[in-house]
Amino acid sequence: MTSLRPAINRERSPSDERGREIHDEHSHHRHGRPLGNCNRFPGPHYLASGGDEDNLEVVGFNSFVHVRCHFASPKTCYCGRYACHLDSMIVAVDGACPGNGSDLAVRSACGVYFGLDDDDPRNMALRIPDEPGTLHTSQRAELWAAITALWASDKYAESGGQWPCEVPKYCETPCRISHLVIKSDSAYLVNSMTGAINKWKTNGWLTTKKTPVANRDLWELLLKRVAYLDTLGVTVDWWLVPRKENEDADRLANAGLERKPLRLRDILSAKV
């Protein structure tokens, strides 16, 4: 039986050609909180430390998706996994809005994928409610998906559960997340959260053309959710992927179109 005991900074020689020490194949461990917040993943530090952009996702023992350690051995463990950061979590998000940009856009939905299969209760397929004076758009659906993902991740920052730590046998307390990566195929979402949004705030929520920033209400709610996770010691980074690499969240978003609308704004504004 595979031991679930986390390895802490366990490294083994020899070093590779970059001069770094390689973690052995089963050295799943806590990495701690990355510096900064709202950066693009994988960042320069990850790649400069010897990591690469292949096999960045490692499915853990609880079927959550974790960040592969940038010092991981090129070989997988006998369990089929690369060494990963057990205090990290990758969550995929997507939005759906049939007829976007036309009069046919009368409904939208969002999908949040934590892992395993679509029927797993951790995954979310939610219909976005109608709001007076607001149109359904793909951009708003993408933002709702990200807000929902951050809200749903709160409990893993507060109490852990994304990794099956054996408490108190090997760990004094459950392993809480300190690094959350939001995976999306929306350049609008990722590019804004890793760059433009700071300029918008500085300019009083005006664009470089001095026009009001679209969807300001959702951007502000998204920032509040990031700020709440920050108080819990969690860094939130953003990962832009091709659409074909985000099919799980896309499938959930489309399934959400058939659900009854929820009062998302009331639910997702809690605790911020």
PDB file of C-alpha atoms in Angstrom:
ATOM      1  CA  MET A   1       0.000   0.000   0.000  1.00  0.00           C
ATOM      2  CA  THR A   2       1.319   3.427  -0.927  1.00  0.00           C
ATOM      3  CA  SER A   3       2.175   5.561   2.106  1.00  0.00           C
ATOM      4  CA  LEU A   4       0.423   8.903   2.258  1.00  0.00           C
ATOM      5  CA  ARG A   5       3.075  10.374   4.509  1.00  0.00           C
ATOM      6  CA  PRO A   6       4.257  13.645   2.960  1.00  0.00           C
ATOM      7  CA  ALA A   7       7.971  14.100   2.452  1.00  0.00           C
ATOM      8  CA  ILE A   8       9.318  17.434   3.663  1.00  0.00           C
ATOM      9  CA  ASN A   9      12.130  18.851   1.506  1.00  0.00           C
ATOM     10  CA  ARG A  10      13.468  15.361   0.811  1.00  0.00           C
ATOM     11  CA  GLU A  11      16.082  15.539  -1.955  1.00  0.00           C
ATOM     12  CA  ARG A  12      18.524  13.120  -3.472  1.00  0.00           C
ATOM     13  CA  SER A  13      21.676  13.423  -5.570  1.00  0.00           C
ATOM     14  CA  PRO A  14      22.996  13.306  -8.215  1.00  0.00           C
ATOM     15  CA  SER A  15      22.236  16.707  -9.639  1.00  0.00           C
ATOM     16  CA  ASP A  16      21.287  17.237 -13.263  1.00  0.00           C
ATOM     17  CA  GLU A  17      23.138  19.406 -15.757  1.00  0.00           C
ATOM     18  CA  ARG A  18      21.620  22.588 -14.264  1.00  0.00           C
ATOM     19  CA  GLY A  19      23.257  21.868 -10.940  1.00  0.00           C
ATOM     20  CA  ARG A  20      19.985  21.369  -9.084  1.00  0.00           C
ATOM     21  CA  GLU A  21      19.206  18.433  -6.847  1.00  0.00           C
ATOM     22  CA  ILE A  22      16.421  16.166  -8.039  1.00  0.00           C
ATOM     23  CA  HIS A  23      13.592  15.053  -5.776  1.00  0.00           C
ATOM     24  CA  ASP A  24      13.138  11.311  -5.857  1.00  0.00           C
ATOM     25  CA  GLU A  25      10.116   9.932  -7.646  1.00  0.00           C
ATOM     26  CA  HIS A  26       7.822   9.862  -4.604  1.00  0.00           C
ATOM     27  CA  SER A  27       8.791  13.056  -2.808  1.00  0.00           C
ATOM     28  CA  HIS A  28       5.384  14.691  -2.540  1.00  0.00           C
ATOM     29  CA  HIS A  29       5.871  17.571  -0.132  1.00  0.00           C
ATOM     30  CA  ARG A  30       4.656  20.940   1.080  1.00  0.00           C
ATOM     31  CA  HIS A  31       6.187  23.760  -0.908  1.00  0.00           C
ATOM     32  CA  GLY A  32       4.827  26.791   0.913  1.00  0.00           C
ATOM     33  CA  ARG A  33       3.372  29.974  -0.454  1.00  0.00           C
ATOM     34  CA  PRO A  34       4.913  31.400  -3.658  1.00  0.00           C
ATOM     35  CA  LEU A  35       5.924  35.052  -3.600  1.00  0.00           C
ATOM     36  CA  GLY A  36       3.538  37.625  -4.992  1.00  0.00           C
ATOM     37  CA  ASN A  37      -0.078  37.168  -5.994  1.00  0.00           C
ATOM     38  CA  CYS A  38      -2.067  37.072  -9.215  1.00  0.00           C
ATOM     39  CA  ASN A  39       0.919  36.097 -11.338  1.00  0.00           C
ATOM     40  CA  ARG A  40       0.877  34.046 -14.500  1.00  0.00           C
ATOM     41  CA  PHE A  41       1.528  30.322 -14.094  1.00  0.00           C
ATOM     42  CA  PRO A  42       4.040  28.805 -14.666  1.00  0.00           C
ATOM     43  CA  GLY A  43       6.117  31.827 -13.737  1.00  0.00           C
ATOM     44  CA  PRO A  44       9.759  32.598 -14.538  1.00  0.00           C
ATOM     45  CA  HIS A  45      10.835  31.300 -11.121  1.00  0.00           C
ATOM     46  CA  TYR A  46       9.266  27.917 -11.813  1.00  0.00           C
ATOM     47  CA  LEU A  47      10.985  27.573 -15.176  1.00  0.00           C
ATOM     48  CA  ALA A  48      14.305  29.051 -13.988  1.00  0.00           C
ATOM     49  CA  SER A  49      14.409  26.502 -11.166  1.00  0.00           C
ATOM     50  CA  GLY A  50      14.454  23.691 -13.674  1.00  0.00           C
ATOM     51  CA  GLY A  51      10.761  23.057 -14.148  1.00  0.00           C
ATOM     52  CA  ASP A  52       9.283  22.721 -17.606  1.00  0.00           C
ATOM     53  CA  GLU A  53       5.837  23.192 -19.094  1.00  0.00           C
ATOM     54  CA  ASP A  54       5.189  19.480 -19.560  1.00  0.00           C
ATOM     55  CA  ASN A  55       3.189  17.461 -17.046  1.00  0.00           C
ATOM     56  CA  LEU A  56       2.483  20.457 -14.827  1.00  0.00           C
ATOM     57  CA  GLU A  57      -0.593  18.767 -13.369  1.00  0.00           C
ATOM     58  CA  VAL A  58      -0.388  15.813 -10.985  1.00  0.00           C
ATOM     59  CA  VAL A  59      -3.572  14.030  -9.919  1.00  0.00           C
ATOM     60  CA  GLY A  60      -3.279  13.267  -6.208  1.00  0.00           C
ATOM     61  CA  PHE A  61      -4.645  10.485  -4.034  1.00  0.00           C
ATOM     62  CA  ASN A  62      -7.895  12.410  -3.438  1.00  0.00           C
ATOM     63  CA  SER A  63      -8.239  13.066  -7.188  1.00  0.00           C
ATOM     64  CA  PHE A  64      -7.487  16.764  -6.726  1.00  0.00           C
ATOM     65  CA  VAL A  65      -4.996  18.242  -9.184  1.00  0.00           C
ATOM     66  CA  HIS A  66      -1.679  19.539  -7.808  1.00  0.00           C
ATOM     67  CA  VAL A  67       1.304  21.457  -9.184  1.00  0.00           C
ATOM     68  CA  ARG A  68       4.203  19.255 -10.215  1.00  0.00           C
ATOM     69  CA  CYS A  69       7.327  20.145  -8.241  1.00  0.00           C
ATOM     70  CA  HIS A  70       9.838  22.053 -10.375  1.00  0.00           C
ATOM     71  CA  PHE A  71      12.560  19.812  -8.896  1.00  0.00           C
ATOM     72  CA  ALA A  72      10.697  16.594  -9.706  1.00  0.00           C
ATOM     73  CA  SER A  73      12.550  13.644 -11.131  1.00  0.00           C
ATOM     74  CA  PRO A  74      12.028  13.122 -14.875  1.00  0.00           C
ATOM     75  CA  LYS A  75      10.654   9.703 -13.924  1.00  0.00           C
ATOM     76  CA  THR A  76       7.331   9.031 -12.265  1.00  0.00           C
ATOM     77  CA  CYS A  77       6.954   7.041  -9.075  1.00  0.00           C
ATOM     78  CA  TYR A  78       5.727   3.454  -9.194  1.00  0.00           C
ATOM     79  CA  CYS A  79       2.290   4.952  -8.445  1.00  0.00           C
ATOM     80  CA  GLY A  80       2.481   6.806 -11.779  1.00  0.00           C
ATOM     81  CA  ARG A  81       2.818  10.292 -10.277  1.00  0.00           C
ATOM     82  CA  TYR A  82       5.501  12.942 -10.486  1.00  0.00           C
ATOM     83  CA  ALA A  83       6.597  14.576  -7.239  1.00  0.00           C
ATOM     84  CA  CYS A  84       4.125  17.357  -6.494  1.00  0.00           C
ATOM     85  CA  HIS A  85       3.314  20.118  -4.025  1.00  0.00           C
ATOM     86  CA  LEU A  86       0.585  18.706  -1.833  1.00  0.00           C
ATOM     87  CA  ASP A  87      -0.334  22.170  -0.532  1.00  0.00           C
ATOM     88  CA  SER A  88      -1.157  23.326  -4.067  1.00  0.00           C
ATOM     89  CA  MET A  89      -4.342  22.922  -6.072  1.00  0.00           C
ATOM     90  CA  ILE A  90      -5.173  23.506  -9.742  1.00  0.00           C
ATOM     91  CA  VAL A  91      -8.817  24.295 -10.513  1.00  0.00           C
ATOM     92  CA  ALA A  92     -10.109  24.606 -14.086  1.00  0.00           C
ATOM     93  CA  VAL A  93     -12.850  27.101 -14.945  1.00  0.00           C
ATOM     94  CA  ASP A  94     -14.920  28.011 -17.989  1.00  0.00           C
ATOM     95  CA  GLY A  95     -18.018  29.936 -18.973  1.00  0.00           C
ATOM     96  CA  ALA A  96     -20.697  29.305 -21.587  1.00  0.00           C
ATOM     97  CA  CYS A  97     -23.037  31.772 -23.279  1.00  0.00           C
ATOM     98  CA  PRO A  98     -24.864  30.554 -26.417  1.00  0.00           C
ATOM     99  CA  GLY A  99     -25.413  33.353 -28.898  1.00  0.00           C
ATOM    100  CA  ASN A 100     -22.848  35.590 -27.212  1.00  0.00           C
ATOM    101  CA  GLY A 101     -22.985  39.141 -28.545  1.00  0.00           C
ATOM    102  CA  SER A 102     -26.446  38.777 -30.062  1.00  0.00           C
ATOM    103  CA  ASP A 103     -30.097  38.934 -29.022  1.00  0.00           C
ATOM    104  CA  LEU A 104     -29.956  35.152 -28.649  1.00  0.00           C
ATOM    105  CA  ALA A 105     -27.727  35.428 -25.575  1.00  0.00           C
ATOM    106  CA  VAL A 106     -30.469  34.890 -23.005  1.00  0.00           C
ATOM    107  CA  ARG A 107     -28.675  32.485 -20.667  1.00  0.00           C
ATOM    108  CA  SER A 108     -25.178  31.665 -19.478  1.00  0.00           C
ATOM    109  CA  ALA A 109     -23.461  29.272 -17.104  1.00  0.00           C
ATOM    110  CA  CYS A 110     -20.124  28.469 -15.525  1.00  0.00           C
ATOM    111  CA  GLY A 111     -18.169  25.289 -14.856  1.00  0.00           C
ATOM    112  CA  VAL A 112     -15.590  24.610 -12.136  1.00  0.00           C
ATOM    113  CA  TYR A 113     -13.540  21.419 -12.342  1.00  0.00           C
ATOM    114  CA  PHE A 114     -11.661  20.126  -9.296  1.00  0.00           C
ATOM    115  CA  GLY A 115     -10.985  16.630 -10.611  1.00  0.00           C
ATOM    116  CA  LEU A 116     -12.122  13.055 -11.169  1.00  0.00           C
ATOM    117  CA  ASP A 117     -15.347  13.007 -13.219  1.00  0.00           C
ATOM    118  CA  ASP A 118     -18.236  15.327 -13.966  1.00  0.00           C
ATOM    119  CA  ASP A 119     -20.490  13.697 -11.358  1.00  0.00           C
ATOM    120  CA  ASP A 120     -18.051  14.308  -8.515  1.00  0.00           C
ATOM    121  CA  PRO A 121     -19.868  16.632  -6.062  1.00  0.00           C
ATOM    122  CA  ARG A 122     -16.789  18.853  -5.837  1.00  0.00           C
ATOM    123  CA  ASN A 123     -17.211  19.853  -9.471  1.00  0.00           C
ATOM    124  CA  MET A 124     -19.705  22.606 -10.226  1.00  0.00           C
ATOM    125  CA  ALA A 125     -22.046  23.308 -13.157  1.00  0.00           C
ATOM    126  CA  LEU A 126     -24.049  26.457 -12.395  1.00  0.00           C
ATOM    127  CA  ARG A 127     -26.602  28.491 -14.298  1.00  0.00           C
ATOM    128  CA  ILE A 128     -26.038  32.244 -13.994  1.00  0.00           C
ATOM    129  CA  PRO A 129     -29.187  34.163 -13.015  1.00  0.00           C
ATOM    130  CA  ASP A 130     -30.680  37.076 -14.916  1.00  0.00           C
ATOM    131  CA  GLU A 131     -29.730  40.439 -13.416  1.00  0.00           C
ATOM    132  CA  PRO A 132     -31.610  43.662 -14.194  1.00  0.00           C
ATOM    133  CA  GLY A 133     -29.707  45.887 -16.602  1.00  0.00           C
ATOM    134  CA  THR A 134     -27.060  43.241 -17.304  1.00  0.00           C
ATOM    135  CA  LEU A 135     -26.691  41.127 -20.438  1.00  0.00           C
ATOM    136  CA  HIS A 136     -25.535  37.541 -20.532  1.00  0.00           C
ATOM    137  CA  THR A 137     -22.051  37.426 -22.112  1.00  0.00           C
ATOM    138  CA  SER A 138     -19.180  34.981 -22.382  1.00  0.00           C
ATOM    139  CA  GLN A 139     -16.925  37.389 -20.519  1.00  0.00           C
ATOM    140  CA  ARG A 140     -19.249  37.622 -17.532  1.00  0.00           C
ATOM    141  CA  ALA A 141     -19.646  33.849 -17.532  1.00  0.00           C
ATOM    142  CA  GLU A 142     -15.858  33.439 -17.383  1.00  0.00           C
ATOM    143  CA  LEU A 143     -15.669  35.858 -14.459  1.00  0.00           C
ATOM    144  CA  TRP A 144     -18.461  34.091 -12.596  1.00  0.00           C
ATOM    145  CA  ALA A 145     -16.598  30.807 -13.083  1.00  0.00           C
ATOM    146  CA  ALA A 146     -13.418  32.222 -11.542  1.00  0.00           C
ATOM    147  CA  ILE A 147     -15.307  33.793  -8.631  1.00  0.00           C
ATOM    148  CA  THR A 148     -17.066  30.489  -7.976  1.00  0.00           C
ATOM    149  CA  ALA A 149     -13.774  28.582  -8.045  1.00  0.00           C
ATOM    150  CA  LEU A 150     -12.187  30.894  -5.473  1.00  0.00           C
ATOM    151  CA  TRP A 151     -15.255  30.697  -3.239  1.00  0.00           C
ATOM    152  CA  ALA A 152     -15.320  26.898  -3.433  1.00  0.00           C
ATOM    153  CA  SER A 153     -11.588  26.755  -2.612  1.00  0.00           C
ATOM    154  CA  ASP A 154     -11.993  28.640   0.663  1.00  0.00           C
ATOM    155  CA  LYS A 155     -12.564  25.459   2.658  1.00  0.00           C
ATOM    156  CA  TYR A 156      -9.294  23.922   1.474  1.00  0.00           C
ATOM    157  CA  ALA A 157      -7.477  27.058   2.606  1.00  0.00           C
ATOM    158  CA  GLU A 158      -9.266  27.006   5.951  1.00  0.00           C
ATOM    159  CA  SER A 159      -9.311  23.288   6.784  1.00  0.00           C
ATOM    160  CA  GLY A 160      -7.393  21.344   4.129  1.00  0.00           C
ATOM    161  CA  GLY A 161      -8.760  18.177   2.587  1.00  0.00           C
ATOM    162  CA  GLN A 162      -7.146  18.295  -0.847  1.00  0.00           C
ATOM    163  CA  TRP A 163      -4.511  15.804   0.319  1.00  0.00           C
ATOM    164  CA  PRO A 164      -5.193  12.770   2.570  1.00  0.00           C
ATOM    165  CA  CYS A 165      -2.828  13.710   5.392  1.00  0.00           C
ATOM    166  CA  GLU A 166      -2.740  11.133   8.186  1.00  0.00           C
ATOM    167  CA  VAL A 167      -3.514  13.272  11.243  1.00  0.00           C
ATOM    168  CA  PRO A 168      -2.082  13.021  13.848  1.00  0.00           C
ATOM    169  CA  LYS A 169       0.051  10.054  12.786  1.00  0.00           C
ATOM    170  CA  TYR A 170       2.253  11.967  10.355  1.00  0.00           C
ATOM    171  CA  CYS A 171       0.865  15.524  10.402  1.00  0.00           C
ATOM    172  CA  GLU A 172      -0.143  17.644  13.378  1.00  0.00           C
ATOM    173  CA  THR A 173      -2.855  19.372  11.354  1.00  0.00           C
ATOM    174  CA  PRO A 174      -4.467  18.815   7.931  1.00  0.00           C
ATOM    175  CA  CYS A 175      -2.450  20.241   5.050  1.00  0.00           C
ATOM    176  CA  ARG A 176      -4.112  23.455   3.912  1.00  0.00           C
ATOM    177  CA  ILE A 177      -3.503  24.890   0.459  1.00  0.00           C
ATOM    178  CA  SER A 178      -1.056  27.770   0.112  1.00  0.00           C
ATOM    179  CA  HIS A 179      -0.983  27.929  -3.699  1.00  0.00           C
ATOM    180  CA  LEU A 180      -4.103  27.972  -5.875  1.00  0.00           C
ATOM    181  CA  VAL A 181      -3.817  27.978  -9.668  1.00  0.00           C
ATOM    182  CA  ILE A 182      -6.887  28.939 -11.697  1.00  0.00           C
ATOM    183  CA  LYS A 183      -6.706  27.274 -15.104  1.00  0.00           C
ATOM    184  CA  SER A 184      -8.659  28.935 -17.923  1.00  0.00           C
ATOM    185  CA  ASP A 185      -8.769  29.247 -21.700  1.00  0.00           C
ATOM    186  CA  SER A 186      -9.963  32.860 -21.389  1.00  0.00           C
ATOM    187  CA  ALA A 187      -7.266  35.379 -22.305  1.00  0.00           C
ATOM    188  CA  TYR A 188      -9.682  38.080 -21.124  1.00  0.00           C
ATOM    189  CA  LEU A 189      -9.675  36.643 -17.604  1.00  0.00           C
ATOM    190  CA  VAL A 190      -6.022  35.640 -17.280  1.00  0.00           C
ATOM    191  CA  ASN A 191      -4.455  38.661 -18.971  1.00  0.00           C
ATOM    192  CA  SER A 192      -6.608  41.042 -16.961  1.00  0.00           C
ATOM    193  CA  MET A 193      -5.934  39.402 -13.595  1.00  0.00           C
ATOM    194  CA  THR A 194      -2.178  39.284 -14.218  1.00  0.00           C
ATOM    195  CA  GLY A 195      -1.777  42.790 -15.600  1.00  0.00           C
ATOM    196  CA  ALA A 196      -4.506  45.163 -16.671  1.00  0.00           C
ATOM    197  CA  ILE A 197      -6.539  45.072 -13.483  1.00  0.00           C
ATOM    198  CA  ASN A 198      -3.902  46.943 -11.469  1.00  0.00           C
ATOM    199  CA  LYS A 199      -3.910  49.746 -14.047  1.00  0.00           C
ATOM    200  CA  TRP A 200      -7.699  49.864 -13.971  1.00  0.00           C
ATOM    201  CA  LYS A 201      -7.745  50.294 -10.202  1.00  0.00           C
ATOM    202  CA  THR A 202      -5.058  52.986 -10.337  1.00  0.00           C
ATOM    203  CA  ASN A 203      -7.008  54.852 -13.029  1.00  0.00           C
ATOM    204  CA  GLY A 204     -10.280  54.776 -11.092  1.00  0.00           C
ATOM    205  CA  TRP A 205     -11.644  51.825 -13.080  1.00  0.00           C
ATOM    206  CA  LEU A 206     -11.087  53.498 -16.419  1.00  0.00           C
ATOM    207  CA  THR A 207      -9.372  51.918 -19.408  1.00  0.00           C
ATOM    208  CA  THR A 208      -6.406  53.495 -21.187  1.00  0.00           C
ATOM    209  CA  LYS A 209      -9.008  55.093 -23.486  1.00  0.00           C
ATOM    210  CA  LYS A 210     -10.670  56.681 -20.426  1.00  0.00           C
ATOM    211  CA  THR A 211     -13.807  54.576 -20.795  1.00  0.00           C
ATOM    212  CA  PRO A 212     -15.383  52.670 -17.874  1.00  0.00           C
ATOM    213  CA  VAL A 213     -14.072  49.140 -17.398  1.00  0.00           C
ATOM    214  CA  ALA A 214     -16.681  46.597 -18.458  1.00  0.00           C
ATOM    215  CA  ASN A 215     -17.914  44.163 -15.816  1.00  0.00           C
ATOM    216  CA  ARG A 216     -16.424  46.194 -12.985  1.00  0.00           C
ATOM    217  CA  ASP A 217     -18.871  44.660 -10.494  1.00  0.00           C
ATOM    218  CA  LEU A 218     -17.506  41.171 -11.140  1.00  0.00           C
ATOM    219  CA  TRP A 219     -13.869  42.257 -11.231  1.00  0.00           C
ATOM    220  CA  GLU A 220     -14.307  43.824  -7.805  1.00  0.00           C
ATOM    221  CA  LEU A 221     -15.993  40.698  -6.440  1.00  0.00           C
ATOM    222  CA  LEU A 222     -13.191  38.582  -7.894  1.00  0.00           C
ATOM    223  CA  LEU A 223     -10.566  40.775  -6.225  1.00  0.00           C
ATOM    224  CA  LYS A 224     -12.395  40.467  -2.907  1.00  0.00           C
ATOM    225  CA  ARG A 225     -12.256  36.694  -3.149  1.00  0.00           C
ATOM    226  CA  VAL A 226      -8.519  36.824  -3.933  1.00  0.00           C
ATOM    227  CA  ALA A 227      -8.020  39.147  -0.962  1.00  0.00           C
ATOM    228  CA  TYR A 228      -9.889  36.783   1.352  1.00  0.00           C
ATOM    229  CA  LEU A 229      -7.686  33.864   0.311  1.00  0.00           C
ATOM    230  CA  ASP A 230      -4.673  36.109   0.851  1.00  0.00           C
ATOM    231  CA  THR A 231      -5.686  36.527   4.509  1.00  0.00           C
ATOM    232  CA  LEU A 232      -5.644  32.730   4.763  1.00  0.00           C
ATOM    233  CA  GLY A 233      -2.100  32.580   3.391  1.00  0.00           C
ATOM    234  CA  VAL A 234      -2.953  31.517  -0.145  1.00  0.00           C
ATOM    235  CA  THR A 235      -1.352  32.824  -3.342  1.00  0.00           C
ATOM    236  CA  VAL A 236      -3.660  32.743  -6.377  1.00  0.00           C
ATOM    237  CA  ASP A 237      -2.016  32.430  -9.795  1.00  0.00           C
ATOM    238  CA  TRP A 238      -3.574  32.261 -13.248  1.00  0.00           C
ATOM    239  CA  TRP A 239      -2.849  29.774 -16.030  1.00  0.00           C
ATOM    240  CA  LEU A 240      -3.894  30.387 -19.646  1.00  0.00           C
ATOM    241  CA  VAL A 241      -4.285  27.163 -21.625  1.00  0.00           C
ATOM    242  CA  PRO A 242      -5.592  26.271 -25.092  1.00  0.00           C
ATOM    243  CA  ARG A 243      -9.303  25.489 -25.253  1.00  0.00           C
ATOM    244  CA  LYS A 244      -8.619  21.815 -25.953  1.00  0.00           C
ATOM    245  CA  GLU A 245      -6.809  21.568 -22.611  1.00  0.00           C
ATOM    246  CA  ASN A 246      -9.805  22.904 -20.719  1.00  0.00           C
ATOM    247  CA  GLU A 247     -12.467  20.500 -21.917  1.00  0.00           C
ATOM    248  CA  ASP A 248     -13.498  19.311 -18.445  1.00  0.00           C
ATOM    249  CA  ALA A 249     -14.503  22.790 -17.280  1.00  0.00           C
ATOM    250  CA  ASP A 250     -16.054  23.533 -20.678  1.00  0.00           C
ATOM    251  CA  ARG A 251     -18.228  20.435 -20.426  1.00  0.00           C
ATOM    252  CA  LEU A 252     -19.404  21.453 -16.953  1.00  0.00           C
ATOM    253  CA  ALA A 253     -20.219  24.981 -18.118  1.00  0.00           C
ATOM    254  CA  ASN A 254     -22.398  23.645 -20.916  1.00  0.00           C
ATOM    255  CA  ALA A 255     -24.122  21.286 -18.499  1.00  0.00           C
ATOM    256  CA  GLY A 256     -24.878  24.272 -16.282  1.00  0.00           C
ATOM    257  CA  LEU A 257     -26.986  25.821 -19.037  1.00  0.00           C
ATOM    258  CA  GLU A 258     -29.639  23.193 -18.304  1.00  0.00           C
ATOM    259  CA  ARG A 259     -29.745  23.855 -14.550  1.00  0.00           C
ATOM    260  CA  LYS A 260     -31.990  26.208 -12.616  1.00  0.00           C
ATOM    261  CA  PRO A 261     -30.377  29.620 -11.980  1.00  0.00           C
ATOM    262  CA  LEU A 262     -28.870  30.215  -8.540  1.00  0.00           C
ATOM    263  CA  ARG A 263     -28.540  33.465  -6.612  1.00  0.00           C
ATOM    264  CA  LEU A 264     -24.807  33.468  -7.232  1.00  0.00           C
ATOM    265  CA  ARG A 265     -24.139  37.027  -6.136  1.00  0.00           C
ATOM    266  CA  ASP A 266     -25.577  36.423  -2.667  1.00  0.00           C
ATOM    267  CA  ILE A 267     -23.809  33.072  -2.268  1.00  0.00           C
ATOM    268  CA  LEU A 268     -20.405  34.108  -3.561  1.00  0.00           C
ATOM    269  CA  SER A 269     -20.269  37.395  -1.671  1.00  0.00           C
ATOM    270  CA  ALA A 270     -20.213  35.558   1.656  1.00  0.00           C
ATOM    271  CA  LYS A 271     -17.183  36.023   3.934  1.00  0.00           C
ATOM    272  CA  VAL A 272     -15.666  38.889   1.945  1.00  0.00           C
TER     273      VAL A 272
END
